[in-house]
Structures are given as structure tokens and as C-alpha cells.
CSV table of C-alpha atoms and ligand atoms in Angstrom, one decimal:
chain,number,residue,atom,x,y,z
A,1,UNK,CA,20.9,15.8,67.8
A,2,UNK,CA,19.4,18.1,65.2
A,3,UNK,CA,15.8,17.7,64.0
A,4,UNK,CA,16.8,18.8,60.5
A,5,UNK,CA,16.1,16.1,57.9
A,6,UNK,CA,18.9,15.1,55.5
A,7,UNK,CA,18.2,15.1,51.8
A,8,UNK,CA,20.0,12.6,49.6
A,9,UNK,CA,21.0,14.2,46.3
A,10,UNK,CA,21.0,12.3,43.0
A,11,UNK,CA,24.7,11.3,43.4
A,12,UNK,CA,24.0,10.1,47.0
A,13,UNK,CA,25.7,13.1,48.6
A,14,UNK,CA,23.7,14.2,51.7
A,15,UNK,CA,22.7,17.7,52.5
A,16,UNK,CA,20.6,19.1,55.4
A,17,UNK,CA,17.2,20.3,54.3
A,18,UNK,CA,17.6,23.5,56.3
A,19,UNK,CA,20.8,25.5,55.9
A,20,UNK,CA,22.0,29.0,56.3
A,21,UNK,CA,22.5,31.6,53.5
A,22,UNK,CA,25.0,34.5,53.6
A,23,UNK,CA,24.0,36.8,50.7
A,24,UNK,CA,24.5,40.4,51.7
A,25,UNK,CA,26.4,39.5,54.9
A,26,UNK,CA,29.3,42.0,54.9
A,27,UNK,CA,32.7,40.4,54.7
A,28,UNK,CA,33.7,41.7,58.1
A,29,UNK,CA,30.6,40.1,59.7
A,30,UNK,CA,30.6,36.8,58.0
A,31,UNK,CA,32.8,34.9,60.5
A,32,UNK,CA,30.7,36.0,63.4
A,33,UNK,CA,27.3,35.4,61.7
A,34,UNK,CA,28.3,31.9,60.4
A,35,UNK,CA,29.8,31.0,63.8
A,36,UNK,CA,26.4,31.8,65.4
A,37,UNK,CA,24.7,29.7,62.8
A,38,UNK,CA,27.0,26.7,63.5
A,39,UNK,CA,26.5,27.1,67.3
A,40,UNK,CA,22.8,27.1,66.7
A,41,UNK,CA,23.0,23.8,64.8
A,42,UNK,CA,23.0,24.7,61.1
A,43,UNK,CA,25.3,22.3,59.3
A,44,UNK,CA,24.9,23.7,55.7
A,45,UNK,CA,26.2,27.1,54.6
A,46,UNK,CA,25.5,28.7,51.3
A,47,UNK,CA,27.9,31.4,50.0
A,48,UNK,CA,29.1,32.5,46.6
A,49,UNK,CA,32.1,34.1,45.0
A,50,UNK,CA,29.9,37.1,44.3
A,51,UNK,CA,29.0,37.5,48.0
A,52,UNK,CA,32.7,38.4,48.8
A,53,UNK,CA,32.5,36.7,52.2
A,54,UNK,CA,33.9,33.2,51.4
A,55,UNK,CA,37.0,34.0,53.6
A,56,UNK,CA,34.8,34.7,56.6
A,57,UNK,CA,32.8,31.6,56.0
A,58,UNK,CA,36.0,29.6,55.9
A,59,UNK,CA,37.3,31.1,59.1
A,60,UNK,CA,34.0,30.3,60.9
A,61,UNK,CA,34.2,26.7,59.7
A,62,UNK,CA,37.9,26.4,60.7
A,63,UNK,CA,37.3,27.8,64.2
A,64,UNK,CA,34.1,25.9,64.9
A,65,UNK,CA,35.9,22.8,66.0
A,66,UNK,CA,33.4,20.7,64.0
A,67,UNK,CA,34.7,17.9,61.9
A,68,UNK,CA,34.9,19.0,58.3
A,69,UNK,CA,32.6,16.2,57.1
A,70,UNK,CA,29.8,17.4,59.3
A,71,UNK,CA,29.4,20.7,57.4
A,72,UNK,CA,28.1,21.0,53.9
A,73,UNK,CA,29.6,24.0,52.1
A,74,UNK,CA,28.1,25.4,49.0
A,75,UNK,CA,29.6,28.1,46.8
A,76,UNK,CA,28.9,29.4,43.3
A,77,UNK,CA,30.7,30.4,40.2
A,78,UNK,CA,30.1,34.0,39.1
A,79,UNK,CA,28.8,35.2,35.8
A,80,UNK,CA,32.2,36.6,34.6
A,81,UNK,CA,33.8,33.1,35.1
A,82,UNK,CA,31.7,31.2,32.5
A,83,UNK,CA,33.8,28.9,30.1
A,84,UNK,CA,35.8,25.8,30.8
A,85,UNK,CA,39.2,27.2,31.9
A,86,UNK,CA,37.8,30.2,33.6
A,87,UNK,CA,35.4,28.0,35.6
A,88,UNK,CA,38.3,25.7,36.8
A,89,UNK,CA,40.2,28.9,37.9
A,90,UNK,CA,37.2,30.3,39.6
A,91,UNK,CA,36.8,27.1,41.6
A,92,UNK,CA,40.4,27.2,42.7
A,93,UNK,CA,40.0,30.8,43.8
A,94,UNK,CA,36.8,30.0,45.8
A,95,UNK,CA,38.4,26.9,47.5
A,96,UNK,CA,41.4,29.0,48.4
A,97,UNK,CA,39.3,31.8,49.9
A,98,UNK,CA,37.3,29.2,51.8
A,99,UNK,CA,40.5,27.5,53.0
A,100,UNK,CA,39.1,24.2,51.9
A,101,UNK,CA,40.5,21.4,49.7
A,102,UNK,CA,37.0,20.2,48.7
A,103,UNK,CA,33.7,22.0,48.4
A,104,UNK,CA,30.5,20.0,49.0
A,105,UNK,CA,28.3,21.6,46.4
A,106,UNK,CA,29.4,23.9,43.6
A,107,UNK,CA,26.8,25.8,41.6
A,108,UNK,CA,26.7,27.8,38.4
A,109,UNK,CA,25.2,31.0,39.9
A,110,UNK,CA,23.3,32.2,36.8
A,111,UNK,CA,23.0,30.7,33.3
A,112,UNK,CA,23.7,34.0,31.5
A,113,UNK,CA,22.2,32.8,28.2
A,114,UNK,CA,23.5,35.9,26.4
A,115,UNK,CA,27.1,34.6,26.9
A,116,UNK,CA,26.0,31.1,25.7
A,117,UNK,CA,28.8,29.4,27.7
A,118,UNK,CA,26.9,27.5,30.5
A,119,UNK,CA,27.3,24.1,28.8
A,120,UNK,CA,31.1,24.6,28.6
A,121,UNK,CA,31.0,25.7,32.3
A,122,UNK,CA,29.0,22.7,33.2
A,123,UNK,CA,31.7,20.4,31.7
A,124,UNK,CA,34.3,22.1,33.9
A,125,UNK,CA,32.1,21.3,36.9
A,126,UNK,CA,31.9,17.7,35.8
A,127,UNK,CA,35.7,17.6,35.7
A,128,UNK,CA,35.9,19.1,39.2
A,129,UNK,CA,33.5,16.3,40.4
A,130,UNK,CA,35.5,13.6,38.6
A,131,UNK,CA,38.7,14.9,40.2
A,132,UNK,CA,37.1,14.8,43.7
A,133,UNK,CA,37.4,18.6,44.2
A,134,UNK,CA,33.6,18.9,44.7
A,135,UNK,CA,31.3,16.3,46.1
A,136,UNK,CA,28.2,17.5,44.1
A,137,UNK,CA,27.6,19.9,41.3
A,138,UNK,CA,24.5,21.9,40.5
A,139,UNK,CA,23.0,25.0,39.1
A,140,UNK,CA,21.1,28.1,40.2
A,141,UNK,CA,18.6,30.2,38.4
A,142,UNK,CA,18.3,27.7,35.5
A,143,UNK,CA,14.9,27.6,33.8
A,144,UNK,CA,13.3,24.5,32.2
A,145,UNK,CA,14.9,25.5,28.9
A,146,UNK,CA,18.4,25.8,30.4
A,147,UNK,CA,18.1,22.5,32.2
A,148,UNK,CA,16.9,20.7,29.1
A,149,UNK,CA,20.0,21.9,27.2
A,150,UNK,CA,22.2,20.4,29.9
A,151,UNK,CA,20.3,17.1,29.7
A,152,UNK,CA,20.8,17.1,25.9
A,153,UNK,CA,24.4,18.1,25.7
A,154,UNK,CA,26.1,16.8,28.8
A,155,UNK,CA,26.3,13.6,30.8
A,156,UNK,CA,25.4,14.7,34.3
A,157,UNK,CA,22.0,15.9,35.7
A,158,UNK,CA,22.5,18.7,38.2
A,159,UNK,CA,22.1,17.6,41.8
A,160,UNK,CA,20.4,20.9,42.7
A,161,UNK,CA,18.8,23.9,41.1
A,162,UNK,CA,18.8,26.8,43.5
A,163,UNK,CA,16.0,29.2,42.5
A,164,UNK,CA,13.9,32.1,43.8
A,165,UNK,CA,11.0,30.5,45.6
A,166,UNK,CA,8.7,31.8,48.3
A,167,UNK,CA,4.9,32.0,48.9
A,168,UNK,CA,4.5,34.8,46.3
A,169,UNK,CA,6.6,33.0,43.7
A,170,UNK,CA,6.1,29.2,44.0
A,171,UNK,CA,7.7,27.9,40.8
A,172,UNK,CA,5.3,25.0,40.4
A,173,UNK,CA,6.3,24.1,36.8
A,174,UNK,CA,10.0,24.2,37.5
A,175,UNK,CA,9.6,22.2,40.6
A,176,UNK,CA,7.7,19.5,38.6
A,177,UNK,CA,10.6,19.5,36.1
A,178,UNK,CA,13.0,18.9,39.0
A,179,UNK,CA,11.0,16.1,40.4
A,180,UNK,CA,10.8,14.4,37.0
A,181,UNK,CA,14.6,14.4,36.7
A,182,UNK,CA,15.7,13.8,40.3
A,183,UNK,CA,17.0,17.4,40.8
A,184,UNK,CA,16.6,18.8,44.4
A,185,UNK,CA,14.8,22.2,44.6
A,186,UNK,CA,16.7,24.6,46.8
A,187,UNK,CA,14.8,27.8,47.6
A,188,UNK,CA,16.6,31.2,47.6
A,189,UNK,CA,15.0,34.2,49.3
A,190,UNK,CA,12.8,31.7,51.0
A,191,UNK,CA,11.2,34.4,53.1
A,192,UNK,CA,10.7,36.6,50.1
A,193,UNK,CA,13.5,38.7,51.7
A,194,UNK,CA,11.1,39.4,54.5
A,195,UNK,CA,8.2,40.4,52.3
A,196,UNK,CA,6.2,37.2,52.8
A,197,UNK,CA,6.2,37.7,56.5
A,198,UNK,CA,3.6,40.5,56.6
A,199,UNK,CA,1.1,38.6,54.4
A,200,UNK,CA,-2.3,38.2,56.3
A,201,UNK,CA,-2.6,34.5,55.6
A,202,UNK,CA,0.9,33.9,56.9
A,203,UNK,CA,0.4,36.0,60.0
A,204,UNK,CA,-2.9,34.3,60.7
A,205,UNK,CA,-1.3,30.9,60.5
A,206,UNK,CA,1.5,32.0,62.8
A,207,UNK,CA,-1.0,33.1,65.4
A,208,UNK,CA,-3.0,29.8,65.1
A,209,UNK,CA,0.2,27.7,65.5
A,210,UNK,CA,1.7,30.0,68.1
A,211,UNK,CA,4.9,30.5,66.0
A,212,UNK,CA,6.3,33.4,64.0
A,213,UNK,CA,5.5,34.2,60.4
A,214,UNK,CA,9.1,33.2,59.4
A,215,UNK,CA,8.6,29.8,61.1
A,216,UNK,CA,5.4,29.3,59.1
A,217,UNK,CA,7.1,30.0,55.8
A,218,UNK,CA,10.1,27.9,56.5
A,219,UNK,CA,7.9,25.0,57.7
A,220,UNK,CA,5.9,25.3,54.4
A,221,UNK,CA,9.2,25.0,52.4
A,222,UNK,CA,10.2,21.9,54.4
A,223,UNK,CA,6.8,20.2,54.0
A,224,UNK,CA,7.0,20.9,50.3
A,225,UNK,CA,10.3,19.1,50.2
A,226,UNK,CA,12.5,22.1,49.4
A,227,UNK,CA,16.0,22.6,50.6
A,228,UNK,CA,15.9,26.0,52.3
A,229,UNK,CA,18.6,28.5,53.2
A,230,UNK,CA,17.2,31.5,55.1
A,231,UNK,CA,19.5,34.4,55.9
A,232,UNK,CA,19.7,36.6,59.0
A,233,UNK,CA,22.5,38.4,60.8
A,234,UNK,CA,20.5,38.7,64.0
A,235,UNK,CA,21.3,35.9,66.5
A,236,UNK,CA,17.7,35.6,67.8
A,237,UNK,CA,16.3,35.3,64.2
A,238,UNK,CA,19.1,32.8,63.3
A,239,UNK,CA,17.8,30.7,66.1
A,240,UNK,CA,14.2,31.3,65.4
A,241,UNK,CA,14.6,30.2,61.8
A,242,UNK,CA,16.2,26.9,63.0
A,243,UNK,CA,13.3,26.2,65.5
A,244,UNK,CA,10.8,24.9,63.0
A,245,UNK,CA,10.3,21.3,64.1
A,246,UNK,CA,7.7,21.6,66.8
A,247,UNK,CA,4.6,22.0,64.6
A,248,UNK,CA,3.0,20.8,61.4
A,249,UNK,CA,1.0,22.7,58.8
A,250,UNK,CA,-2.2,20.9,57.9
A,251,UNK,CA,-3.3,20.2,54.3
A,252,UNK,CA,-5.7,23.2,54.6
A,253,UNK,CA,-2.8,25.4,55.8
A,254,UNK,CA,-0.7,24.3,52.8
A,255,UNK,CA,-3.5,25.0,50.4
A,256,UNK,CA,-4.1,28.5,51.9
A,257,UNK,CA,-0.4,29.2,51.3
A,258,UNK,CA,-0.6,27.7,47.7
A,259,UNK,CA,-3.2,30.4,47.0
A,260,UNK,CA,-0.7,33.2,47.7
A,261,UNK,CA,1.3,32.6,44.5
A,262,UNK,CA,1.3,35.7,42.3
A,263,UNK,CA,3.9,34.3,39.9
A,264,UNK,CA,5.9,37.5,40.3
A,265,UNK,CA,9.6,37.5,41.0
A,266,UNK,CA,11.4,39.9,43.4
A,267,UNK,CA,14.8,39.0,41.9
A,268,UNK,CA,16.2,39.2,38.3
A,269,UNK,CA,14.9,37.1,35.5
A,270,UNK,CA,17.4,34.3,34.6
A,271,UNK,CA,16.5,34.6,30.9
A,272,UNK,CA,18.0,38.1,30.7
A,273,UNK,CA,20.2,38.6,33.8
A,274,UNK,CA,23.8,39.0,32.7
A,275,UNK,CA,25.5,41.2,35.3
A,276,UNK,CA,29.2,40.4,35.1
B,301,LIG,P1,15.6,35.6,52.8
B,301,LIG,O1,14.3,35.3,52.1
B,301,LIG,O2,16.3,34.5,53.5
B,301,LIG,O3,15.3,36.8,53.7
B,301,LIG,C1,16.3,37.4,54.5
B,301,LIG,C2,15.8,38.6,55.2
B,301,LIG,O4,14.6,38.3,55.8
B,301,LIG,C3,16.8,39.1,56.3
B,301,LIG,O5,17.7,40.0,55.7
B,301,LIG,C4,15.8,39.7,57.3
B,301,LIG,O6,15.6,41.0,56.8
B,301,LIG,C5,14.6,38.9,57.1
B,301,LIG,N1,14.4,37.8,58.1
B,301,LIG,C6,15.2,36.7,58.2
B,301,LIG,N2,14.7,36.0,59.3
B,301,LIG,C7,13.7,36.6,59.8
B,301,LIG,C8,12.9,36.4,60.9
B,301,LIG,N3,13.0,35.3,61.6
B,301,LIG,N4,11.9,37.3,61.2
B,301,LIG,C9,11.8,38.4,60.5
B,301,LIG,N5,12.6,38.7,59.4
B,301,LIG,C10,13.5,37.8,59.1
B,301,LIG,O7,16.5,36.2,51.6
B,301,LIG,P2,17.9,36.1,51.0
B,301,LIG,O8,19.0,36.4,51.9
B,301,LIG,O9,17.8,36.8,49.7
B,301,LIG,O10,18.0,34.5,50.6
B,301,LIG,C11,18.5,33.5,51.4
B,301,LIG,C12,19.8,33.0,50.9
B,301,LIG,O11,19.5,32.5,49.5
B,301,LIG,C13,20.9,34.0,50.7
B,301,LIG,O12,21.5,34.4,51.8
B,301,LIG,C14,21.8,33.3,49.7
B,301,LIG,O13,22.5,32.3,50.3
B,301,LIG,C15,20.7,32.6,48.8
B,301,LIG,N6,20.4,33.4,47.6
B,301,LIG,C16,20.8,32.9,46.4
B,301,LIG,C17,20.5,33.6,45.2
B,301,LIG,C18,20.9,33.0,43.9
B,301,LIG,O14,20.9,33.7,42.9
B,301,LIG,N7,21.3,31.8,43.9
B,301,LIG,C19,19.9,34.9,45.3
B,301,LIG,C20,19.5,35.4,46.5
B,301,LIG,C21,19.8,34.6,47.6
């Protein structure tokens, strides 16, 4: 039995609150790394067409022996595939690489406002959901402005917005917008790609709770209600990041971490990022 809570998305699909991300996991390592994650107990895997490791993720799922419906698989549509027909084709290609008939959660990776096609793309995702090819649809790196355009021009509220979120970039306003519309907040680079782990407040809390800095930061995300998808290729860290259910951060601990927000991203700005 896993201690990971299950979150219910706005269309009643369920997703573990703690999952495993595979950004920058080389294609040749993906099967091994995801197999380690599944053996550890993770039941949600976050990949993307752009990560070029969907095949390895699919092989790990196939060889795990786990029933398909026990694993939540997320993948994402890349920036060069915006538009209705390109999006449908991109999905087919991802599903084929994963070796899956259905994907649990399909996300628009970036809004690319310069291309001005994300509304059209979203309509293709609605079609994939209506056809039963995906169980839930969502977005990633959408700002309040991009979300509001979807609310105004389409019929489905995203189940998830996957955004950069860590102690130095806490996204308070965007999280409030999500809460107001029933969108789950999913944190990418939850550990600040490792940078949050050397912060003195975090290391102090780790010492006090007799856990590691990564465990403090992941526990903070969970207590905030975020879905969280830490990445590591190191088996001991993969296990460490899953072992976050033996302690609680107090209200004082949480407010000490709240004070670390610098409102500065480490990743690209969604308003301008248009790498294709
Ligand atoms: P992360 O915050 O999870 O940090 C990962 C890095 O932190 C590792 O490479 C390692 O160096 C270090 N680390 C991990 N566990 C550790 C531990 N226990 N102790 C010490 N160091 C540790 O960063 P990430 O990989 O950028 O983000 C996680 C996942 O989010 C990705 O794998 C991907 O699935 C997703 N993501 C999505 C987007 C997006 O645009 N939607 C962007 C980036 C990442």
C-alpha cells in the first residue's frame, strides 16, 4: 500500500499526488530509470514528446507487470505541433511511441502565444477526450491570461496546469486562479532543479525533522496541495523522494518556506517562449 494521496481531477479522473518526471533522462536510460521508479512505488510518470524518451517510458510500463489502469501516464504536445490537425497527429505519434492505446493525461506543453494557435490545439485535445483516447486534458505553462482565453473560447476547463513552482518561485496568484476554477496545480522543477536544496531555511528544517532537504521541499508541495513530479536518475534519490510520508511540516515551517519566494523563474517565461 502506498501512502501517496490520490487527487481527483475536475473530470473525476484520479492521479497520484506524487509522481515521477523524466525531463532530461536520456532515451537509453529511460526504461531503467522508470522501472526503478515503478519498483519504488511511483504510479504516475510525466514525459513529453520533447523529452525524446517516450519509447523507454512505454517499455518500462510494459515490462513492469503492473495492470495498465494502475499507472497514470502523462505526455505533452510540443510547440511545433500546435493547431487542430497537427495536434491530433502529434497525439497519435506519442501514443505509438509509448505503445499505449490511451494516455491518461495529455497536456499542451507551452502556450506559444506568438503562434496564436493554442485555442485550436485545445479543441483537438477536447476531441481526443471525447473519443476516449485520453482520460484527461490539461495545459502546462499557461498564465492567467492564457487560461482565461480558454475559459472564454472553449467548453472545457483544463484538468491540470503544470507550471514551474518551487520555494523560490511559488506562483501564488496563478495557484489562486487554479483554485477558483477547479484546476489542479502540478509543480515542475519542484526542487528548483536542485537549487532549493541548499537554502539555509530548507537545510535547517531538514535537520530539525531528521529528513533530507529534498524531502522537506516535497513535503511542502504535498501540504500545499500541489501535484508534484520530482526527477532523479539515481536510485537512492528516487527512493528518498518517495519517502515523504513520515513527518509533517508545522504551520511555522510552512510560513518560513513561504518567505523564500523571490518571484524569479529558473525556466523560460511562457509569455515569450516559442522554441519549436
Ligand atoms: P527537479 O526540481 O525535479 O530537480 C531534479 C534535479 O534535482 C535532479 O536532476 C537532481 O540533480 C536533483 N535531485 C533530485 N532529487 C534529489 C535528491 N533527493 N537530493 C538531491 N538532489 C536531488 O527538476 P526537473 O527535472 O526540471 O522537474 C521535474 C519534472 O517536471 C521533469 O522531469 C519533467 O517531468 C517536469 N518538467 C516540466 C516542464 C514543463 O515545461 N512542463 C519543465 C521542466 C520540468
